[in-house]
CSV table of C-alpha atoms in Angstrom, one decimal:
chain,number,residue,atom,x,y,z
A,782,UNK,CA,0.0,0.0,0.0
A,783,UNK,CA,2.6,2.3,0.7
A,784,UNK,CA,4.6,1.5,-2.1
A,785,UNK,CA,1.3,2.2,-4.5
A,786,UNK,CA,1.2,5.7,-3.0
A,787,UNK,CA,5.0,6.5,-3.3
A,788,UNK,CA,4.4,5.6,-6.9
A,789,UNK,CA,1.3,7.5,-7.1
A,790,UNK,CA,3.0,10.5,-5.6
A,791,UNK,CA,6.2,10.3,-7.9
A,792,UNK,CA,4.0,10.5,-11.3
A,793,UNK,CA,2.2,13.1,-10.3
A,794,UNK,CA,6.0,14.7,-10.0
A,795,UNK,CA,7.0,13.6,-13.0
A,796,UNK,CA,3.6,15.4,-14.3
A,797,UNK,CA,4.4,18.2,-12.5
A,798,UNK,CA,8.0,18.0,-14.9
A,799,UNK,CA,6.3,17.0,-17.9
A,800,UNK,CA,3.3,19.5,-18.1
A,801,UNK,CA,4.0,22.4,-15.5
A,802,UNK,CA,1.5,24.4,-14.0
A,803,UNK,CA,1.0,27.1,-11.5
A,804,UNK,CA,-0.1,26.3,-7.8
A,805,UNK,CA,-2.6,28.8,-6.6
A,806,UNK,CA,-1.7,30.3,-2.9
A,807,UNK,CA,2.3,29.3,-3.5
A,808,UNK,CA,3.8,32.2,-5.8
A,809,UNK,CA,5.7,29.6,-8.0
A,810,UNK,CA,5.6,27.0,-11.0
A,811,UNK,CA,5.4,23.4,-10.4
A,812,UNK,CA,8.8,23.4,-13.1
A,813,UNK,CA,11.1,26.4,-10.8
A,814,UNK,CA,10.1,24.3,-7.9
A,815,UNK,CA,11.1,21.0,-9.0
A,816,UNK,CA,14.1,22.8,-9.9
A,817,UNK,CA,14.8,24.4,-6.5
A,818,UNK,CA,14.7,21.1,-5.5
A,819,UNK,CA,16.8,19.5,-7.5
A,820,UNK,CA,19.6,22.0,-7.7
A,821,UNK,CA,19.8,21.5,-4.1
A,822,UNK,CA,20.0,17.9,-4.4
A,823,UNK,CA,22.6,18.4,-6.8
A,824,UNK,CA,24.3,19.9,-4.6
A,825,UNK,CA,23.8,17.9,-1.7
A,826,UNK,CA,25.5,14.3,-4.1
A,827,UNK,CA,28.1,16.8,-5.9
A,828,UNK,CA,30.7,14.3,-4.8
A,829,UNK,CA,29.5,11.8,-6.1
A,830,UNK,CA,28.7,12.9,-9.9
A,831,UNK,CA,31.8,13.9,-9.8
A,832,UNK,CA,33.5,10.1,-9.5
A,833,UNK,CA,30.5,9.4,-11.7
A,834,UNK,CA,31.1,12.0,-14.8
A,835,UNK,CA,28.3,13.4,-14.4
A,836,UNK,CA,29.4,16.8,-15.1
A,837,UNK,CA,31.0,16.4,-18.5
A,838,UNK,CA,28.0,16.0,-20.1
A,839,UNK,CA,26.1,19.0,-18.6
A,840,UNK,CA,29.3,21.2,-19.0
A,841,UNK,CA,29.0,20.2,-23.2
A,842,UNK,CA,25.0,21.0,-23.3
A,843,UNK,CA,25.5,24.4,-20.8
A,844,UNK,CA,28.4,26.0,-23.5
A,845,UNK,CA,25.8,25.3,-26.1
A,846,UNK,CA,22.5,26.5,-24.1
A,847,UNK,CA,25.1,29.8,-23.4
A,848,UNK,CA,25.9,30.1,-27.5
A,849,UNK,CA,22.3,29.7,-27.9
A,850,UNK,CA,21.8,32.9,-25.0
A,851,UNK,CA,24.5,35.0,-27.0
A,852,UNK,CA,23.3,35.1,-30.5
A,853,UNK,CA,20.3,35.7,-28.7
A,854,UNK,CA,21.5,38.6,-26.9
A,855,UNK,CA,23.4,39.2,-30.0
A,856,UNK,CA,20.3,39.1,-32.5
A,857,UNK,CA,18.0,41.6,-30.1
A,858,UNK,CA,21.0,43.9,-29.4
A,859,UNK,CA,21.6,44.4,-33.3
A,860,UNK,CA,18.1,44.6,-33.7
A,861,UNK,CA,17.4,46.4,-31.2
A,862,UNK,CA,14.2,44.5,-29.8
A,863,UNK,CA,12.8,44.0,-26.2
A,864,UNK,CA,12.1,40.3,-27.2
A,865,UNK,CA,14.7,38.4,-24.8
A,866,UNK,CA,12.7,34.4,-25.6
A,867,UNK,CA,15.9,32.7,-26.0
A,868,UNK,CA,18.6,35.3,-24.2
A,869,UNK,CA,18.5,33.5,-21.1
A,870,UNK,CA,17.9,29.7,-22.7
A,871,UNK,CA,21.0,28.7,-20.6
A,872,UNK,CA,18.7,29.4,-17.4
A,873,UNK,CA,15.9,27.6,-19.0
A,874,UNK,CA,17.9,24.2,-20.1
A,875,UNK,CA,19.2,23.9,-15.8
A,876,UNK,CA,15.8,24.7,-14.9
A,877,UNK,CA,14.7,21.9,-16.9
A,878,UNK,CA,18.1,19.8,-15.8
A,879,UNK,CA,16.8,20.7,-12.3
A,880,UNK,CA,13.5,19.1,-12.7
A,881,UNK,CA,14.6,15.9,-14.1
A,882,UNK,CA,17.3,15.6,-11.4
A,883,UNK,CA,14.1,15.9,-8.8
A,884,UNK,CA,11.9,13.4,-10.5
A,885,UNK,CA,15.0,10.9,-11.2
A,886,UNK,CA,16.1,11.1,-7.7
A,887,UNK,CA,12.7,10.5,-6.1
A,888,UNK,CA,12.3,7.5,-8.4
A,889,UNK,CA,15.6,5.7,-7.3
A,890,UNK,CA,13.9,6.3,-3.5
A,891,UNK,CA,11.0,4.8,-4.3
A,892,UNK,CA,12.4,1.9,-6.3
A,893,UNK,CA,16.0,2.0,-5.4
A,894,UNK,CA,17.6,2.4,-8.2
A,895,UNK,CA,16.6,4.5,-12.3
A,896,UNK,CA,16.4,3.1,-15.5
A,897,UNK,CA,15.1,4.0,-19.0
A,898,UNK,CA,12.4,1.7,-18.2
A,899,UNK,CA,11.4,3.2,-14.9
A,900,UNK,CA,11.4,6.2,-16.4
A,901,UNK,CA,9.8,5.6,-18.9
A,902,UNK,CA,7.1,3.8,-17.2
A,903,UNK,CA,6.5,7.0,-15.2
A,904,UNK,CA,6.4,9.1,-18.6
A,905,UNK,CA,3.7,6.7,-19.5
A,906,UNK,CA,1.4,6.6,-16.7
A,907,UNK,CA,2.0,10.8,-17.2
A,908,UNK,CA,0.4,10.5,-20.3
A,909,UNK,CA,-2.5,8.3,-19.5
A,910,UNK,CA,-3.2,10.6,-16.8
A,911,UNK,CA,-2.9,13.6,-19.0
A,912,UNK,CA,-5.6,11.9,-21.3
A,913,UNK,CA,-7.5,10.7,-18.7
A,914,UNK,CA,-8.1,14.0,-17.0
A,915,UNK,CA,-8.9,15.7,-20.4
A,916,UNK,CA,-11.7,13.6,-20.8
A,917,UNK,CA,-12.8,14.2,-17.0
A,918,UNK,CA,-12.6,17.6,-17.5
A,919,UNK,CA,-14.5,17.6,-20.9
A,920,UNK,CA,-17.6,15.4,-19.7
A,921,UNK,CA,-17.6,16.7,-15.7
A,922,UNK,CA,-17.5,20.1,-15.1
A,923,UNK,CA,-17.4,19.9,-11.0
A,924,UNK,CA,-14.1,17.8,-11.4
A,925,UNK,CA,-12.6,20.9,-13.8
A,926,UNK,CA,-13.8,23.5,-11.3
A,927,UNK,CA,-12.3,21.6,-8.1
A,928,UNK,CA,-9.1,21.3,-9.8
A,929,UNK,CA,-9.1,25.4,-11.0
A,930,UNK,CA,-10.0,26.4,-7.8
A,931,UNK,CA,-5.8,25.1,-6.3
A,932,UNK,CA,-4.0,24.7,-9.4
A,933,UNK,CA,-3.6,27.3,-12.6
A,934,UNK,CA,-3.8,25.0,-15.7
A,935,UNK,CA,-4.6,28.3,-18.4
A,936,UNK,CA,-7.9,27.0,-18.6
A,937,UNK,CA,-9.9,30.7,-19.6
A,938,UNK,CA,-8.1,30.7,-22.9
A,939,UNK,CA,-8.6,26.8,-23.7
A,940,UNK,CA,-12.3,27.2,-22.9
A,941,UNK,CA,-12.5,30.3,-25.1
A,942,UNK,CA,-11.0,28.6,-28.1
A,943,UNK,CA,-13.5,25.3,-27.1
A,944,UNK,CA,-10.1,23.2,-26.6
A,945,UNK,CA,-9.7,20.2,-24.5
A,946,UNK,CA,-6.9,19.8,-22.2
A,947,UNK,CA,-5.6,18.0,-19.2
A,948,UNK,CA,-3.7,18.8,-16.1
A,949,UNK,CA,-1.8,21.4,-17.5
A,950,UNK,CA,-1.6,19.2,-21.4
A,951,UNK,CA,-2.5,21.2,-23.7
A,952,UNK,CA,-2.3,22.3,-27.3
A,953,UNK,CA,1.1,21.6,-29.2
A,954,UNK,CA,3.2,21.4,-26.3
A,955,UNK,CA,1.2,18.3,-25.3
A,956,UNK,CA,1.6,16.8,-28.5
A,957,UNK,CA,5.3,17.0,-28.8
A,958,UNK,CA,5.3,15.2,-25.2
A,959,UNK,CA,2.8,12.4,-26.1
A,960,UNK,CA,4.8,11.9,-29.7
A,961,UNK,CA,7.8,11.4,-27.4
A,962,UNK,CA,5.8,9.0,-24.9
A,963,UNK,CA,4.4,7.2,-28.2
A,964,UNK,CA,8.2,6.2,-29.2
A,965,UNK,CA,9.6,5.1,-25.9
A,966,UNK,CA,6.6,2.9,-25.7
A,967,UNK,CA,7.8,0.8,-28.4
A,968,UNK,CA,11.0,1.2,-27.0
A,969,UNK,CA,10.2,-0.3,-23.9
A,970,UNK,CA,7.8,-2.7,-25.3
A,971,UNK,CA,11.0,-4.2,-27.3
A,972,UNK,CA,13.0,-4.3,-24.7
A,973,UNK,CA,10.9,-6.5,-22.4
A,974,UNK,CA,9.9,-8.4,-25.1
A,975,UNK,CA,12.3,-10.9,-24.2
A,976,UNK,CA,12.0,-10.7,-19.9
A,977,UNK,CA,9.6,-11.7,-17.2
A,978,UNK,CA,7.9,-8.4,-18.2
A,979,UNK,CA,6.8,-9.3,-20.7
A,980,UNK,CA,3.2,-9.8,-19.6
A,981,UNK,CA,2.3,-6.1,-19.0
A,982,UNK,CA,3.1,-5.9,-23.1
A,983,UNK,CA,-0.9,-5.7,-23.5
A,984,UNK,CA,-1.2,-2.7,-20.6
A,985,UNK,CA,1.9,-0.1,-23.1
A,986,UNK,CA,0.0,-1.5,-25.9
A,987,UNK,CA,-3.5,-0.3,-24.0
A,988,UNK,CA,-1.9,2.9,-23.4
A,989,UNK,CA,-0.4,3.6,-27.0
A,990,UNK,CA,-3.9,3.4,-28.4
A,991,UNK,CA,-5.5,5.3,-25.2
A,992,UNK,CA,-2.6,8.0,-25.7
A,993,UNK,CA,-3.0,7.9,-29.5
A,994,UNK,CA,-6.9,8.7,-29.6
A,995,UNK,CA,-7.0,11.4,-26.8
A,996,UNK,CA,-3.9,12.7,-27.3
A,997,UNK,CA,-4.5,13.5,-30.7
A,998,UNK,CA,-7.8,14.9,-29.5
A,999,UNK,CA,-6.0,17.5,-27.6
A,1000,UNK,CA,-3.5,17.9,-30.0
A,1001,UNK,CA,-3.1,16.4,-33.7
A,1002,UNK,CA,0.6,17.1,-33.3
A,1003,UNK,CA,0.3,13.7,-31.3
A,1004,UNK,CA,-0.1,12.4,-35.4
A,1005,UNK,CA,4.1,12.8,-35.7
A,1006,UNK,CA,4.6,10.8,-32.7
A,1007,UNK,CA,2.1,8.2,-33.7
A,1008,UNK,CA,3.8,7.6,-37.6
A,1009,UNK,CA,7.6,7.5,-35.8
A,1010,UNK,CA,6.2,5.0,-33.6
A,1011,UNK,CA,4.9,2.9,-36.2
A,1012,UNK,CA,8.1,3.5,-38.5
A,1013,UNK,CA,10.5,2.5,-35.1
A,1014,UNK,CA,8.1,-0.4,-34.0
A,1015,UNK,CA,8.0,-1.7,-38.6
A,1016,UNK,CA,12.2,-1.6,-38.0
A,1017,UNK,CA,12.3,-3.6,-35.5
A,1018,UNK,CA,10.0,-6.4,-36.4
A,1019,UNK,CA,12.0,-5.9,-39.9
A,1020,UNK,CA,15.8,-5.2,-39.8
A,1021,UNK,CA,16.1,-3.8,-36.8
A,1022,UNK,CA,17.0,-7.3,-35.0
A,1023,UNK,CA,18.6,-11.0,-35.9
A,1024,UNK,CA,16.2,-13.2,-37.4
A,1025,UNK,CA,16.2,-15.2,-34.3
A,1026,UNK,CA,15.1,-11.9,-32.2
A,1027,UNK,CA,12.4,-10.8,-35.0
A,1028,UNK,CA,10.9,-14.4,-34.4
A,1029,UNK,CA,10.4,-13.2,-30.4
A,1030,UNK,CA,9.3,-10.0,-31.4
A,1031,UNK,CA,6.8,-11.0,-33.3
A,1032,UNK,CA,4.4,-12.4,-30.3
A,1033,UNK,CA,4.4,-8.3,-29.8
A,1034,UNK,CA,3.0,-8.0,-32.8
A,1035,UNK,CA,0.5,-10.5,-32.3
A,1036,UNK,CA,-0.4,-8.5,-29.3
A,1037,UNK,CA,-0.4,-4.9,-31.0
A,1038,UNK,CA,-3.0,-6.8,-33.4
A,1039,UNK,CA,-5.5,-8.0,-30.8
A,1040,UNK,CA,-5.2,-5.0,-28.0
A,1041,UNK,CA,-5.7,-3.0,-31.4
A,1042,UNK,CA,-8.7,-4.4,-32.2
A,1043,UNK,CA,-10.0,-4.0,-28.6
A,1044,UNK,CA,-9.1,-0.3,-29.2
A,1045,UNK,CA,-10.8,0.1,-32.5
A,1046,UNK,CA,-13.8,-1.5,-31.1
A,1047,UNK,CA,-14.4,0.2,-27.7
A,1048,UNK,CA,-13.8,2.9,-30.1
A,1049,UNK,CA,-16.1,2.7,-32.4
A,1050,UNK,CA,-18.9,1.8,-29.8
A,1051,UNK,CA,-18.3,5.2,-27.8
A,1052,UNK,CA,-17.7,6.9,-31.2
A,1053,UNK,CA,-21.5,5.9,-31.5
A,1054,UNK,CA,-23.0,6.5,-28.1
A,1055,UNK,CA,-21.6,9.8,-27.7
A,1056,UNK,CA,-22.0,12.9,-29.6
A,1057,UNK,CA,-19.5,15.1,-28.1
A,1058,UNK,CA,-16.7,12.1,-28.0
A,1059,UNK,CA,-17.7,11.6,-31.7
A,1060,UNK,CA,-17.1,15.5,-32.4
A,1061,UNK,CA,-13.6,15.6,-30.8
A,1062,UNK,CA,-12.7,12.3,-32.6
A,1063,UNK,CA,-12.8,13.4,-35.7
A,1064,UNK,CA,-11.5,16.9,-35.3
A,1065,UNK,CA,-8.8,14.7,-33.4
A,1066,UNK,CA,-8.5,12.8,-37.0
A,1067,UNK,CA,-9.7,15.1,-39.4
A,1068,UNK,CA,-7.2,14.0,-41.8
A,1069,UNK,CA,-8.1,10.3,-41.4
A,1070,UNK,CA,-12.0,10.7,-41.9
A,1071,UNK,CA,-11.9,12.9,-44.7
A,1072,UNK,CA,-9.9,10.6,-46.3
A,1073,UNK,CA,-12.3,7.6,-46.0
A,1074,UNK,CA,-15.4,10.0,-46.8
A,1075,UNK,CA,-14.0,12.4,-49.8
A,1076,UNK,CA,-10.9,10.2,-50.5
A,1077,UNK,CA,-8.2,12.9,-50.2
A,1078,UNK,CA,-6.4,14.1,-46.9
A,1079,UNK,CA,-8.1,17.4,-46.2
A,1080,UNK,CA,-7.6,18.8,-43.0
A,1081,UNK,CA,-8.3,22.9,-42.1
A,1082,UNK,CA,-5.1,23.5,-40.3
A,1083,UNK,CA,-3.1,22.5,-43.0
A,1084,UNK,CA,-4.1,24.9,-45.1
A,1085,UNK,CA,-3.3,27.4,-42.3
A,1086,UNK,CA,0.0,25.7,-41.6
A,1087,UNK,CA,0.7,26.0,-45.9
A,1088,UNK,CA,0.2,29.9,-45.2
A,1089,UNK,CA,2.8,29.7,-42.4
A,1090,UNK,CA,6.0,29.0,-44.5
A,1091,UNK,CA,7.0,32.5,-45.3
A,1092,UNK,CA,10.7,33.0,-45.8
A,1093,UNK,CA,12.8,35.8,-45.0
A,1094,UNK,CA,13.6,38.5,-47.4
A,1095,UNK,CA,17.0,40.1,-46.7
A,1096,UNK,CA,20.3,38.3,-46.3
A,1097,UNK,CA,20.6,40.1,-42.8
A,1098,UNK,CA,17.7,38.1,-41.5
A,1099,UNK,CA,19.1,34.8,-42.8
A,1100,UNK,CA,22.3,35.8,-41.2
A,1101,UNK,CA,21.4,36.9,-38.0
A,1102,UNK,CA,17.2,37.5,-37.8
A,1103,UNK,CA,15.3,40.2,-37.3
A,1104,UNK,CA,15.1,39.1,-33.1
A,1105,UNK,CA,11.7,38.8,-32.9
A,1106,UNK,CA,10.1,35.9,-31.8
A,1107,UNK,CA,6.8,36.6,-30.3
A,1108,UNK,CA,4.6,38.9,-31.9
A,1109,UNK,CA,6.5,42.1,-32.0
A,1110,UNK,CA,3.0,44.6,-31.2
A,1111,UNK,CA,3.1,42.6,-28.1
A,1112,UNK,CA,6.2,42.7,-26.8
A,1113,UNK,CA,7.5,45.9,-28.5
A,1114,UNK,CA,5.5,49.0,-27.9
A,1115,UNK,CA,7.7,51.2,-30.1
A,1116,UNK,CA,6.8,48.3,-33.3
A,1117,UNK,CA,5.6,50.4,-36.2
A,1118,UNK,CA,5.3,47.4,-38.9
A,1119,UNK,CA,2.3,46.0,-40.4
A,1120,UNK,CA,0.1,44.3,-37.9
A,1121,UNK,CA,0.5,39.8,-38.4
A,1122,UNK,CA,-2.1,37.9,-36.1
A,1123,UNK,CA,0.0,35.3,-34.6
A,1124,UNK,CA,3.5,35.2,-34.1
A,1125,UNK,CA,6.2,37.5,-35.5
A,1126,UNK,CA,5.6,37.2,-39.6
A,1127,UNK,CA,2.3,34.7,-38.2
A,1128,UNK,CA,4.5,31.8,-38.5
A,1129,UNK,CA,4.1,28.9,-36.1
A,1130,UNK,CA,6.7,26.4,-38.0
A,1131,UNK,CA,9.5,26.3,-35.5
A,1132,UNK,CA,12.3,26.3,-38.3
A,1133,UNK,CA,11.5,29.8,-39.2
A,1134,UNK,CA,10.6,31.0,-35.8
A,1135,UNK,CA,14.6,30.2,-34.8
A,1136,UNK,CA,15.4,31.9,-38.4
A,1137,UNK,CA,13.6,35.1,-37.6
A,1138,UNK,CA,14.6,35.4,-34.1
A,1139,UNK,CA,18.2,34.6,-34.6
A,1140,UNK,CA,18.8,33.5,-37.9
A,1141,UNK,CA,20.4,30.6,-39.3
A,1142,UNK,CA,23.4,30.4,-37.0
A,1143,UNK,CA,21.0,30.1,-34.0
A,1144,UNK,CA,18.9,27.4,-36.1
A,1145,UNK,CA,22.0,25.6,-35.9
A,1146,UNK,CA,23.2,26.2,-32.6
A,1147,UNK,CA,20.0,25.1,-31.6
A,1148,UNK,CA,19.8,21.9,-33.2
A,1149,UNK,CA,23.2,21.1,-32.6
A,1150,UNK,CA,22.4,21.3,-28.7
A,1151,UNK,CA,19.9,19.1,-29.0
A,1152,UNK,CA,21.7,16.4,-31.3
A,1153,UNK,CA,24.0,16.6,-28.4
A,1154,UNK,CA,21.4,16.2,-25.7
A,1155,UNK,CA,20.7,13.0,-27.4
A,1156,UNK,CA,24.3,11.5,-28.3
A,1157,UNK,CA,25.2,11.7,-24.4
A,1158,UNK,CA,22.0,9.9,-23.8
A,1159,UNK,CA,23.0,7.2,-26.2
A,1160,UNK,CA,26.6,7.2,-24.5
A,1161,UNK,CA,25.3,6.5,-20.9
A,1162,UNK,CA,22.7,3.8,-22.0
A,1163,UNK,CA,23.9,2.4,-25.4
A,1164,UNK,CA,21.4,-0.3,-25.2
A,1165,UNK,CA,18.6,2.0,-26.1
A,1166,UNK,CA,20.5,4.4,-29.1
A,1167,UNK,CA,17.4,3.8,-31.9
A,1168,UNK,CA,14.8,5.2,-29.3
A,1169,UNK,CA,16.6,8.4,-28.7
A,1170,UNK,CA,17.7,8.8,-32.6
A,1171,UNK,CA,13.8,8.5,-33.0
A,1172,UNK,CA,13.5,11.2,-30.0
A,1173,UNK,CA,15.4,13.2,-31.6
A,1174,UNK,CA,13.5,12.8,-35.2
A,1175,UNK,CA,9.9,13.7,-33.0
A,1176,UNK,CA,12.1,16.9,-32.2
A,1177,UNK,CA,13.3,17.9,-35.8
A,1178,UNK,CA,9.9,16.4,-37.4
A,1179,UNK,CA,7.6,18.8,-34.8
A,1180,UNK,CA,10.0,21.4,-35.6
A,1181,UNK,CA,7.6,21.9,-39.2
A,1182,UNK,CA,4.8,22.6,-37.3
A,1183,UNK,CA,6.0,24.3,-33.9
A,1184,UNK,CA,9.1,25.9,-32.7
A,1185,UNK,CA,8.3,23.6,-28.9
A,1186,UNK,CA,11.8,21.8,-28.0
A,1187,UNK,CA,12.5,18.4,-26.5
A,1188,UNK,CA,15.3,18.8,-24.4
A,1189,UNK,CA,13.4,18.4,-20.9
A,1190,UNK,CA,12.8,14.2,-22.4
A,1191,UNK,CA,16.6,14.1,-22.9
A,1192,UNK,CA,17.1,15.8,-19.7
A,1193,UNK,CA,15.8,13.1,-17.8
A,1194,UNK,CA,17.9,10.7,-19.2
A,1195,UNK,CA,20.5,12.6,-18.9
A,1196,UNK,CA,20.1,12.2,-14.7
A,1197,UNK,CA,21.2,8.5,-15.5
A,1198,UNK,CA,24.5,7.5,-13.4
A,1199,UNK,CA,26.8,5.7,-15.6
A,1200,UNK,CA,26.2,2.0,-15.9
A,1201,UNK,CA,23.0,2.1,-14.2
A,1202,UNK,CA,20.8,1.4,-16.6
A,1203,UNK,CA,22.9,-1.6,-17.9
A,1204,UNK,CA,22.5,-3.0,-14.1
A,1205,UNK,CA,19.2,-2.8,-14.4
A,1206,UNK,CA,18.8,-4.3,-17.6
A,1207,UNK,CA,21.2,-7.4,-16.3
A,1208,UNK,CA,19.0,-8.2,-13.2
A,1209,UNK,CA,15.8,-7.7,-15.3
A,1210,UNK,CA,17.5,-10.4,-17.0
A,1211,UNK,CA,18.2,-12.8,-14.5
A,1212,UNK,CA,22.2,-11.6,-14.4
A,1213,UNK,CA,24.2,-10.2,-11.7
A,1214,UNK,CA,24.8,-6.2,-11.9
A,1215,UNK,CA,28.2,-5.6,-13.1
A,1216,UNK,CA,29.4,-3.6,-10.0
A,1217,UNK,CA,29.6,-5.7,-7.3
């Protein structure tokens, strides 16, 4: 019992991490907290990361997060714009480094130790609880207005735009998290494939579909996440493996095909019963139903997206923007341009966001930091490089619809000492750990 509320307690963390939100009667953000916390911890086990190596990595990723800062800096001083987004992204990236040290640490309490798995687990039961909450809050009112009345989840502007949203999931952001959730999934799911947990395969395949179908509801950037799933999960049952491992791997497969069938059907049955769950469905998959009734993808936001890819002009922009990011009549009183609804140029597509703001040498900085976020995850748990080169394909793949980051996924890797995750692998696997 008290290990079912430990758990219990230490999603809802990792929620708190994953989807911030503000806490009414505490002047703070669930995020600056959990990195309060953290930092203190870190502080607390410095010793130790250091024998450990901890450091290195977060030493690489804090010059790049501070390159990222200066041609910020550099972009709005040239510019001369009050638009300071990405000036102090080396503040942001520990903030986030912060968190993730929090959650990982209060998982190897509860369980004693931290693994991909583990965290991934918790990332999973975050996003079932995510979804699940969205729908609560759609179909029961009383449950929204309790939770409103002690936590600040934005909720005036998602009602006034008729948008539903979870405990603090909401619009693209949430999508780039469930895509990420959708990938490790399979990850996992291959991974214990082949171990004694192998039997809670039908409960990650349960939640891919749950995760899928609501997720996209409150988000259709959820869609990326969905097709790189299904491209990682094809790989592996393809050439991913041996032969002799594709042959294990295909009892998953056996399983995605009857828990998917269960998921179509329940599906199908509420998609009848209920007229409001039938409405968000198919805004949710818009794409999917006007292909089956016109016979042609068609979906309205894509047209608005198409509208979105406007280039810039001058070579000085391409070089180093025009360092605006937001929209400048809202952040720059002394703006005199032609008014844009939206962001700066009313462009949403994260690529030319990073081009505007800080042109093509932040672009790159910026993606570099995050190629590197996810090398040093490979290099502490090898075992798992295919689901972070897919991580980091979610990240460059949302990047054509939103300018959102992935960094805080890495980030909790990232908290993973050295070898620990291969330990954990070897006694999920009936071996001794290799420190002794």
């Amino acid at each position: 019992m008290v290990k079912a509320i430990l758990t219990s307690l230490t999603m809802l963390v990792t929620s708190f991490y994953m989807f911030p939100i503000g806490i009414r009667g505490i002047h703070g953000h669930s995020k600056m907290m959990l990195a309060a916390v953290g930092l203190v911890l870190f502080i607390i086990n410095l010793p130790r990361h250091r024998e450990q190596g901890l450091s290195k990595p977060m030493a690489w990723l804090s010059l790049g997060a501070l390159l990222i800062s200066f041609l910020a800096v550099l972009s709005v001083t040239y510019n001369s714009t009050p638009d300071y987004a990405y000036c102090s992204y080396i503040i942001s990236m520990w903030v986030w480094v912060g968190g993730a040290y929090a959650v990982v640490c209060l998982i190897r309490k509860v369980h004693g130790t931290a693994s991909i798995i583990l965290i991934g687990n918790y990332m999973v039961a975050v996003g079932v609880f995510q979804c699940l909450t969205a729908l609560l809050f759609d179909s029961y009112p009383s449950i929204k207005a309790f939770t409103i009345t002690y936590f600040d989840i934005g909720h005036i502007w998602l009602d006034s735009v008729k948008r539903v949203y979870g405990f603090g999931a909401n619009l693209d952001t949430a999508g780039a998290r469930f895509s990420s959730i959708l990938v490790i999934i399979v990850a996992i799911i291959t991974h214990i494939s082949r171990t004694r947990l192998s039997r809670y395969i039908p409960i990650y395949i349960a939640s891919f579909i749950f995760i899928t179908v609501v997720g996209n509801i409150i988000a259709r950037t959820t869609t990326i996440g969905l097709v790189l799933a299904l491209v990682f999960m094809a790989y592996n049952l393809t050439i991913g493996y041996s032969r002799e491992r594709r042959k294990k791997t295909y009892k998953v497969a056996g399983w995605v095909a009857l828990v998917g069938v269960l998921g179509i059907g329940i599906t199908s049955v509420y998609y009848q019963s209920s007229e409001v769950f039938q409405e968000h469905l198919r805004f949710g998959f818009e794409g999917f139903f006007s292909l089956v009734e016109k016979g042609k993808w068609d979906v309205a936001s894509n047209n608005t997206l198409e509208s979105m890819y406007v280039y810039p002009e001058t070579l000085k922009t391409w070089l180093i923007g025009d360092g605006y990011f937001a929209n400048p009549h809202n952040v720059d009183p002394y703006y005199v341009g032609k008014y844009v609804e939206g962001w700066y140029m009313g462009t949403d597509v994260g690529y030319l966001r990073f081009i505007f703001y800080f042109g093509l040498p932040g672009l790159l900085a910026f993606s570099l930091f995050i190629i590197y976020a996810g090398i040093f995850c490979i290099k502490l748990s090898p075992g798992y490089k295919r689901m972070f080169v897919f991580l980091l394909l979610v990240n460059f793949a949302i990047w054509f619809k939103v300018s959102t980051d992935q960094f805080m996924i890495f980030a909790l890797f990232l908290m993973l000492n050295p070898g620990e995750n291969m330990d954990f692998e070897r006694r999920l696997n009936g071996l001794p750990p290799l420190k002794q």
